[in-house]
Amino acid sequence: MEHTKPSYYITTPIYYVNARPHLGTAYCTIMADVEARFQRACGRDVKFLTGMDEHGEKVAEAAEKNGFASPQAWCDSMEPAFRDLWQTLNISNDDFIRTTQPRHIAGVQKFLQVLLDRGYIYKDAYDGWYCRPDETYFTETQVRHHEEARRAAGEEPADPEHPLCPDCDRPLERIQEESWFFKLSAFEQPLLDFYEANPGFIQPETRKNEVVSFVKGGLKDLSISRSTFDWGVPFPFDEKHVAYVWVDALINYLTALGYGSDDESEFSYRWPAQVHVVGKDIIRFHCVIWPALLMAAGLPLPEKVFVHGFLTVRNEETGKVEKMSKSRGNAIAPEEVLELLGVDAYRYYFMSDVVHGTDAPISWGRMRQVYNADLANSWGNLVSRTLNMSAKYFDGCAPERPASWSEPSALRDACDGIFERYAACMQTMDYSGAAAEVLAIVSAANHYIEDMAPWALAKDPEKADELALVIWNLLEVIRIAAELYDPFMPSISAEVRRRLSLDPAPTRDLEAACRWGGLAGGAPVEKGDPLFPRLVDEK
Ligand code: MSP
């Protein structure tokens, strides 16, 4: 494996508190969780961080609109929606940061002071375009290009007082105020050099070109403070200004490690992060602004930013495919999917059926199809049939590992090199590829049952050794598949191990656990209920 440091620090974006989490936000978190679980299974000392992004004008407004006494009270009221959902979805985060926590505020203030001391920020007048819903600034050129593209596509010209946002097409506002600026323009060449020297920094590769051409198009200094509201982190050297919400938010990746506190030992041990998982809408913040801020502060840069696509929904009125989002009113609540699939199948569906890095339309029909084919008919069925036969033919137990366990067989061959194939996919966060590798050994085992017909062997006392070998081979594949599926379906894998009388906790050495021959056998097996009862109703 390429990564050799024991610490593995992985983050999700911190989520805006104004909306409850939906399928899209949960997708991003599950993806990071799969990565965290895989890295733990490879023996790494993982820190997995998620949290909430609580500052900014929109939050203050939402608090008021919803009748809360303070923005803080509003944020507090939203915390359980995130924490509870992550718990339900079996998200194994080690920390949960909120940008209103004192540890975060102290770190942001230190960071701003460092930027000032190193000469990378200055005060000036800001006059430009701002997208309030996205909390993003746009230059005149970006706005003009977008308008030209719209017109070329035959769309109605926008109101010149309120041209449309290049990202989300909502009207922009002209903002004029005194602001602190970050010298982003000084980092054009250093960023290009960095991308060049670190080809793996932006994944998947296709996203990299977009970032490189954006930087080559020229970087303008960035306004990083606001003075017309106060719901934010005050500048330590200019109390009238609060930090621009994106700068505040990005620094969470440092403050969760104790940056800016009395004890920065965890920060020294874990920074830089191994991977930031983000959606494609926030790629510039993570691949341009964030590295530039870190360079300016003299800190090392994260190893990798993994960019995923959107879960999309078709707008029935316009026929357009749209990003699923709370503000567009098209979001599906995770609870609806949980009701249909249950937690593990929910996680499995989004990780196995969505090709990462691309957009994916949500389809209830496809969810049922994948559930029935991969989980009910393949994985669940293999476990049920095998445990049933084992219990029936071996007095409630697994057969002892037979003397001939290492002899070639269709199953042994199918599992040969499985760890390497699976890990190669996992390392590029190609989870659908990794899941397909596991499904291949599960399918091989189901075919093996048909080919070997253990029920026929069981009728012939002279075939007792052969029967033991066949059942042991099948149980061995199940043991290996349960470990490989663990990052995707942790509860089911723990249950399968429990039914096999194995330690329900996942391995910390996945490579060794995938080696053929690990199952000693002889212990009781439990048939149990079907792991994935078939879905029959249409939704
Ligand atoms: N608060 C910022 C992130 C700050 S990180 C320093 C933010 N929050 S968000 O709640 O709007 O979005 C968080 C993540 O959810 C983003 O990565 C975004 O891409 C992802 N998703 C939101 N809707 C999504 C879909 N419909 N599909 C997939 N992911 C989506 O941005």
XYZ file of C-alpha atoms and ligand atoms in Angstrom:
570
model
C 0.000 0.000 0.000
C 1.198 3.437 -0.868
C 0.335 5.113 2.427
C 2.697 4.205 5.263
C 1.932 6.633 8.100
C -0.052 4.957 10.924
C -2.332 7.975 11.336
C -5.094 8.275 8.791
C -7.141 11.439 9.031
C -10.304 11.591 6.972
C -12.965 14.276 6.906
C -16.396 15.005 5.493
C -17.451 18.569 4.748
C -19.108 20.144 7.739
C -22.790 20.471 6.962
C -24.857 23.630 6.954
C -27.288 23.603 9.827
C -30.144 25.270 8.005
C -31.468 22.060 6.559
C -31.855 18.619 8.006
C -29.565 16.068 6.371
C -30.955 14.508 3.186
C -29.903 11.626 0.934
C -27.197 13.742 -0.713
C -25.509 14.800 2.504
C -25.828 11.286 3.904
C -24.212 9.909 0.739
C -21.100 12.007 1.334
C -20.906 10.885 4.968
C -21.388 7.194 4.161
C -18.634 7.393 1.574
C -16.222 8.801 4.140
C -17.335 6.156 6.640
C -16.584 3.345 4.193
C -13.119 4.803 3.743
C -12.623 5.135 7.512
C -13.691 1.541 8.142
C -11.514 0.222 5.339
C -8.466 2.062 6.670
C -9.114 0.756 10.199
C -9.366 -2.745 8.756
C -5.927 -2.152 7.243
C -4.549 -1.399 10.708
C -4.379 2.390 10.462
C -4.934 4.704 13.377
C -7.942 6.463 11.900
C -9.439 9.754 12.912
C -12.708 10.343 11.125
C -14.207 13.789 11.455
C -17.573 15.232 10.581
C -19.530 18.158 11.983
C -21.651 21.229 11.455
C -20.990 24.585 9.785
C -22.865 27.054 11.958
C -21.831 30.606 11.195
C -22.886 33.117 8.575
C -25.678 35.433 7.667
C -28.034 32.704 6.482
C -27.894 30.921 9.806
C -28.600 34.134 11.704
C -31.552 34.779 9.399
C -32.903 31.256 9.750
C -32.722 31.508 13.526
C -34.789 34.661 13.427
C -37.268 33.306 10.905
C -37.801 30.200 12.995
C -38.347 32.257 16.139
C -35.211 31.218 18.020
C -33.782 33.509 20.687
C -30.298 33.339 19.159
C -28.478 31.749 16.223
C -26.733 29.531 18.772
C -30.069 28.200 20.031
C -31.077 27.459 16.438
C -27.829 25.572 15.771
C -28.206 23.625 19.013
C -31.689 22.598 17.966
C -30.330 21.175 14.693
C -27.512 19.141 16.192
C -29.605 16.044 17.039
C -30.846 15.794 13.426
C -27.254 15.197 12.321
C -25.954 13.228 15.257
C -28.983 10.908 15.315
C -28.913 10.212 11.606
C -25.206 9.446 11.675
C -25.807 7.059 14.528
C -28.673 5.365 12.696
C -26.547 5.006 9.568
C -23.765 3.467 11.652
C -21.305 6.270 10.891
C -18.131 5.664 12.880
C -16.905 9.250 13.229
C -14.428 9.794 16.060
C -15.248 13.453 16.511
C -18.026 15.881 15.690
C -16.960 19.478 15.334
C -19.201 22.513 15.519
C -17.815 25.824 14.322
C -19.332 27.573 17.334
C -17.206 25.538 19.762
C -14.522 27.505 21.630
C -11.825 25.092 20.327
C -12.737 26.066 16.778
C -13.024 29.789 17.375
C -9.594 29.877 19.052
C -8.039 28.039 16.094
C -9.625 30.287 13.462
C -8.335 33.349 15.314
C -4.850 31.899 15.483
C -4.953 31.120 11.771
C -6.035 34.677 10.894
C -3.276 36.085 13.072
C -0.742 33.875 11.298
C -1.977 35.116 7.901
C -1.642 38.704 9.084
C 1.818 38.119 10.548
C 2.999 36.477 7.336
C 1.666 39.359 5.255
C -1.061 37.505 3.359
C -4.075 39.583 4.339
C -4.883 43.265 3.974
C -7.881 45.558 4.352
C -9.599 47.175 1.371
C -13.004 48.053 -0.048
C -14.972 45.182 -1.583
C -17.236 45.826 -4.509
C -18.473 42.757 -6.309
C -21.032 40.034 -6.798
C -22.187 37.732 -4.049
C -24.450 34.685 -4.079
C -26.234 34.788 -0.758
C -27.649 31.224 -0.880
C -24.218 29.769 -1.745
C -22.249 32.316 0.294
C -19.837 32.670 -2.609
C -18.209 35.704 -4.231
C -17.907 35.998 -8.001
C -15.760 38.222 -10.165
C -17.126 40.368 -12.951
C -15.538 38.011 -15.495
C -17.097 34.876 -14.012
C -20.506 36.519 -14.023
C -20.079 37.760 -17.578
C -18.979 34.334 -18.852
C -21.960 32.716 -17.246
C -24.355 35.221 -18.784
C -22.780 34.685 -22.210
C -23.135 30.930 -21.844
C -26.778 31.295 -20.839
C -27.525 33.464 -23.833
C -25.690 31.078 -26.144
C -27.964 28.346 -24.793
C -30.966 30.457 -25.777
C -31.985 31.486 -22.277
C -33.641 34.795 -21.359
C -31.155 37.569 -20.466
C -30.861 38.074 -16.713
C -31.654 41.353 -14.953
C -28.345 43.320 -15.092
C -28.938 44.474 -11.502
C -29.123 40.831 -10.462
C -27.190 38.621 -12.880
C -27.400 34.900 -12.136
C -25.027 32.850 -10.030
C -22.599 30.814 -12.190
C -23.005 27.871 -9.786
C -26.686 27.727 -8.927
C -28.431 30.194 -11.279
C -30.040 32.159 -8.500
C -29.859 36.003 -8.602
C -26.652 37.595 -7.340
C -26.350 40.757 -5.263
C -23.923 43.601 -5.529
C -22.000 43.948 -2.293
C -19.981 46.991 -1.306
C -18.243 46.978 2.041
C -14.901 47.264 3.734
C -13.283 43.873 3.950
C -10.137 41.961 4.756
C -8.647 40.306 1.706
C -6.561 37.189 1.334
C -3.804 37.379 -1.295
C -5.108 34.430 -3.257
C -3.618 35.899 -6.445
C -0.122 35.219 -5.072
C -0.795 31.466 -5.176
C -1.612 30.922 -8.832
C 1.781 29.506 -9.755
C 2.432 27.713 -6.437
C -0.922 25.936 -6.819
C -0.223 24.917 -10.406
C 3.198 23.635 -9.336
C 1.593 21.741 -6.490
C -1.005 20.002 -8.719
C 1.782 19.072 -11.096
C 3.992 17.647 -8.359
C 1.083 15.820 -6.673
C -0.933 14.191 -9.419
C -3.019 12.235 -6.894
C -4.181 15.326 -5.003
C -7.529 15.653 -6.804
C -9.470 12.463 -7.436
C -10.976 11.367 -9.686
C -8.505 12.570 -12.275
C -11.258 14.115 -14.465
C -11.942 16.724 -11.801
C -8.360 17.893 -11.835
C -8.565 19.512 -15.264
C -11.460 21.647 -14.133
C -9.443 22.967 -11.200
C -6.277 23.531 -13.195
C -8.071 25.520 -15.883
C -9.836 27.568 -13.230
C -6.514 28.515 -11.635
C -4.917 29.178 -15.014
C -7.804 31.555 -15.733
C -6.364 33.820 -13.024
C -6.984 34.145 -9.307
C -8.242 37.329 -7.667
C -7.669 38.188 -4.029
C -10.495 36.901 -1.879
C -12.640 38.879 0.500
C -12.478 36.944 3.782
C -14.373 39.120 6.212
C -17.839 40.588 6.611
C -18.798 43.545 8.778
C -22.535 43.896 8.158
C -23.509 41.110 10.585
C -21.814 39.551 13.568
C -22.675 35.827 13.526
C -19.161 34.580 12.928
C -15.649 34.401 14.335
C -14.393 37.933 15.077
C -11.026 38.885 13.653
C -8.695 38.990 16.673
C -7.124 42.217 15.445
C -10.288 43.872 14.082
C -13.394 42.995 16.109
C -15.783 44.721 13.682
C -15.120 41.980 11.148
C -16.151 38.350 11.272
C -14.470 35.680 9.191
C -16.041 34.792 5.843
C -17.951 31.599 6.497
C -15.914 29.470 4.080
C -12.576 30.409 5.612
C -14.048 29.781 9.053
C -15.430 26.409 7.908
C -12.309 25.096 6.154
C -10.207 25.661 9.245
C -12.341 23.069 11.088
C -10.047 20.426 9.626
C -7.246 21.897 11.746
C -9.122 22.926 14.871
C -10.567 19.429 15.360
C -6.950 18.339 15.891
C -6.298 20.985 18.529
C -4.703 23.583 16.267
C -4.667 26.840 18.216
C -5.107 25.125 21.601
C -2.553 24.741 24.405
C -1.775 21.224 23.264
C -1.112 20.827 19.556
C 0.337 17.313 19.807
C -2.557 15.646 17.979
C -2.308 18.294 15.301
C 1.400 17.573 14.836
C 0.742 13.839 14.696
C -2.226 13.863 12.327
C -1.884 16.852 10.036
C -1.861 16.828 7.021
C -5.084 14.948 6.392
C -5.016 11.923 4.141
C -8.343 12.672 2.502
C -11.062 15.284 2.447
C -14.233 13.834 0.938
C -16.286 16.565 -0.775
C -19.023 17.021 -3.356
C -18.238 18.596 -6.723
C -19.961 21.876 -5.797
C -17.294 22.676 -3.231
C -14.241 21.603 -5.188
C -12.822 25.138 -5.595
C -12.960 25.786 -1.900
C -11.092 22.556 -1.189
C -8.720 22.401 -4.132
C -7.890 26.085 -4.632
C -8.693 28.268 -1.623
C -7.874 25.701 1.065
C -4.425 24.745 -0.271
C -3.635 28.437 -0.823
C -4.637 29.302 2.740
C -2.479 26.478 4.073
C 0.492 27.564 1.968
C 0.049 31.102 3.250
C 0.001 29.841 6.837
C 3.098 27.729 6.189
C 1.278 24.444 6.820
C 1.472 21.191 4.848
C -1.300 20.381 2.368
C -3.726 17.456 2.544
C -2.767 14.364 0.563
C -5.988 13.974 -1.349
C -9.347 15.574 -2.037
C -11.885 13.043 -3.206
C -14.663 14.639 -5.206
C -17.999 12.894 -5.618
C -20.921 13.767 -7.885
C -24.495 14.565 -6.969
C -27.493 12.465 -6.314
C -29.995 13.969 -8.705
C -33.749 14.118 -9.130
C -35.805 14.875 -12.232
C -37.917 17.985 -11.958
C -41.379 16.893 -13.138
C -42.302 20.439 -14.227
C -39.229 21.430 -16.209
C -38.016 17.963 -17.124
C -34.512 19.014 -16.009
C -32.285 16.802 -13.898
C -31.413 18.723 -10.738
C -29.093 18.288 -7.802
C -31.037 16.997 -4.848
C -31.082 19.785 -2.289
C -33.178 21.026 0.547
C -33.394 24.540 -0.883
C -34.787 23.209 -4.172
C -37.417 21.300 -2.220
C -36.637 18.011 -3.999
C -34.736 16.266 -1.215
C -35.613 12.723 -0.180
C -35.366 12.068 3.539
C -32.996 9.224 4.437
C -35.742 7.800 6.643
C -37.768 6.908 3.527
C -34.935 4.821 2.132
C -34.191 3.332 5.528
C -37.762 2.170 5.758
C -37.455 0.326 2.460
C -33.955 -1.091 2.729
C -32.739 -0.972 6.325
C -29.361 0.517 7.249
C -26.867 -1.897 5.731
C -28.630 -2.268 2.396
C -29.052 1.521 2.243
C -25.306 1.966 2.644
C -24.589 -0.829 0.191
C -26.914 0.543 -2.486
C -25.369 4.001 -2.576
C -21.815 2.722 -2.448
C -22.194 -0.115 -4.942
C -24.561 1.313 -7.515
C -23.405 4.908 -7.800
C -20.252 5.212 -9.853
C -18.221 7.558 -7.767
C -17.297 10.900 -9.155
C -20.345 11.000 -11.436
C -23.897 12.196 -10.859
C -26.488 9.577 -10.145
C -30.239 9.722 -10.486
C -32.120 8.231 -7.589
C -34.430 5.422 -8.498
C -36.579 3.404 -6.152
C -36.855 0.668 -8.759
C -33.095 0.339 -8.989
C -32.792 0.212 -5.212
C -35.162 -2.756 -5.069
C -33.404 -4.434 -7.968
C -29.939 -4.147 -6.403
C -31.247 -5.216 -3.013
C -32.929 -8.316 -4.385
C -30.158 -9.320 -6.782
C -27.012 -8.638 -4.751
C -28.224 -8.937 -1.188
C -31.322 -11.136 -0.973
C -30.476 -13.588 -3.793
C -26.690 -13.591 -3.625
C -25.110 -12.655 -0.307
C -28.063 -13.368 2.004
C -28.942 -16.562 0.183
C -25.368 -17.858 0.304
C -25.193 -17.322 4.050
C -28.599 -18.932 4.708
C -28.060 -21.982 2.547
C -24.558 -22.617 3.806
C -25.294 -22.156 7.492
C -28.370 -24.335 7.142
C -26.444 -27.143 5.514
C -23.567 -26.835 7.930
C -25.870 -27.015 10.946
C -27.807 -29.898 9.428
C -24.889 -32.086 8.350
C -22.439 -31.268 11.137
C -24.565 -31.347 14.224
C -25.096 -27.588 14.559
C -21.441 -26.791 13.871
C -19.012 -25.860 11.155
C -16.887 -28.774 9.954
C -13.302 -28.743 11.284
C -10.784 -27.334 8.804
C -10.171 -30.445 6.674
C -6.682 -31.793 5.932
C -7.210 -30.963 2.267
C -8.208 -27.303 2.911
C -5.403 -25.862 0.819
C -6.060 -27.947 -2.265
C -7.139 -26.076 -5.373
C -10.873 -25.660 -5.796
C -13.140 -23.353 -7.755
C -13.624 -21.302 -4.620
C -10.018 -21.110 -3.616
C -9.215 -19.912 -7.106
C -11.968 -17.289 -6.982
C -10.538 -15.903 -3.738
C -6.978 -15.884 -4.963
C -5.778 -12.256 -5.032
C -9.120 -10.951 -3.777
C -7.538 -8.603 -1.246
C -5.321 -7.010 -3.892
C -8.185 -6.554 -6.339
C -10.486 -5.125 -3.699
C -7.839 -2.867 -2.145
C -6.859 -1.480 -5.545
C -10.454 -0.287 -5.960
C -10.780 0.965 -2.390
C -7.595 2.993 -2.681
C -9.067 5.011 -5.516
C -12.381 5.169 -3.668
C -13.961 3.089 -6.401
C -16.428 1.507 -4.043
C -18.692 0.121 -6.728
C -15.650 -1.693 -8.149
C -14.712 -3.046 -4.719
C -18.268 -4.209 -4.029
C -18.326 -5.957 -7.416
C -15.154 -7.865 -6.502
C -16.809 -9.190 -3.350
C -20.008 -10.023 -5.171
C -17.935 -12.035 -7.644
C -16.673 -14.397 -4.922
C -20.154 -14.609 -3.417
C -21.586 -15.558 -6.818
C -18.805 -18.083 -7.339
C -19.810 -19.671 -4.029
C -23.469 -19.851 -5.041
C -22.474 -21.574 -8.286
C -20.213 -23.908 -6.366
C -23.186 -25.032 -4.283
C -25.079 -25.945 -7.439
C -22.063 -27.718 -8.931
C -21.156 -29.697 -5.830
C -24.730 -30.461 -4.712
C -23.849 -31.022 -1.041
C -27.323 -32.500 -0.428
C -26.375 -35.390 -2.715
C -22.981 -35.854 -1.005
C -24.771 -35.963 2.349
C -26.682 -39.041 1.264
C -23.528 -41.062 0.629
C -21.520 -41.987 3.762
C -18.441 -42.565 1.596
C -18.498 -38.897 0.602
C -18.294 -37.581 4.170
C -14.829 -36.051 3.678
C -15.861 -34.432 0.443
C -18.969 -32.996 2.083
C -16.877 -31.537 4.922
C -14.514 -29.929 2.426
C -17.344 -28.434 0.365
C -19.084 -26.916 3.384
C -15.820 -25.678 4.868
C -14.892 -24.043 1.543
C -18.225 -22.255 1.499
C -17.915 -21.086 5.090
C -14.414 -19.863 4.343
C -15.690 -17.697 1.478
C -18.406 -16.362 3.758
C -15.827 -15.461 6.402
C -13.704 -13.608 3.839
C -16.670 -11.871 2.186
C -17.961 -10.710 5.585
C -14.629 -8.960 6.240
C -14.583 -7.378 2.797
C -18.185 -6.246 3.072
C -17.642 -4.850 6.553
C -16.926 -1.234 5.497
C -20.164 -1.255 3.490
C -22.437 -3.273 5.775
C -20.896 -3.320 9.244
C -23.921 -4.693 11.156
C -24.574 -7.546 8.752
C -20.906 -8.521 8.690
C -20.774 -8.528 12.489
C -23.915 -10.686 12.524
C -22.444 -13.153 10.018
C -19.282 -13.487 12.105
C -21.383 -13.979 15.214
C -23.369 -16.752 13.512
C -20.061 -18.417 12.672
C -18.919 -18.142 16.331
C -16.188 -15.711 15.274
C -15.320 -12.415 16.949
C -18.014 -9.998 15.701
C -15.489 -7.126 15.626
C -13.927 -6.543 12.207
C -10.320 -7.461 11.548
C -7.493 -4.942 11.879
C -5.446 -6.838 9.317
C -7.625 -7.275 6.293
C -4.875 -8.609 4.089
C -4.187 -11.476 6.503
C -7.894 -12.064 7.062
C -8.376 -12.577 3.328
C -5.809 -15.370 3.193
C -7.363 -18.714 2.458
C -7.406 -21.098 5.435
C -8.360 -18.776 8.299
C -11.444 -20.654 9.450
C -10.577 -23.253 12.103
C -14.105 -24.671 12.075
C -15.618 -27.006 14.625
C -17.554 -24.230 16.388
C -21.346 -23.914 16.502
C -23.064 -22.087 13.655
C -26.407 -20.390 13.924
C -28.869 -20.457 11.051
C -30.771 -17.349 12.137
C -33.346 -15.357 10.169
C -32.737 -14.313 6.558
C -30.286 -11.402 6.495
C -32.075 -9.691 3.599
C -35.700 -10.783 3.193
C -36.741 -10.346 -0.437
C -38.609 -7.153 -1.294
C -41.825 -7.801 -3.124
C -43.977 -4.653 -3.005
C -43.574 -2.032 -5.691
C -43.052 1.518 -4.434
N -20.859 23.884 4.776
C -20.332 23.608 3.486
C -19.098 22.737 3.576
C -17.970 23.297 4.396
S -16.638 22.184 4.481
C -15.359 23.055 5.064
C -21.390 22.904 2.642
N -22.365 22.299 3.296
S -23.594 21.539 2.614
O -24.370 21.051 3.714
O -24.255 22.376 1.675
O -23.010 20.384 1.760
C -22.152 19.438 2.315
C -21.821 18.324 1.352
O -22.990 17.631 0.957
C -21.136 18.810 0.075
O -20.015 17.984 -0.194
C -22.167 18.581 -0.980
O -21.620 18.273 -2.222
C -22.910 17.389 -0.415
N -24.215 17.291 -1.024
C -25.266 18.138 -0.884
N -26.235 17.747 -1.753
C -25.827 16.673 -2.464
C -26.399 15.830 -3.409
N -27.606 16.031 -3.892
N -25.690 14.731 -3.786
C -24.463 14.431 -3.251
N -23.901 15.223 -2.371
C -24.505 16.412 -2.056
O -21.253 22.889 1.431
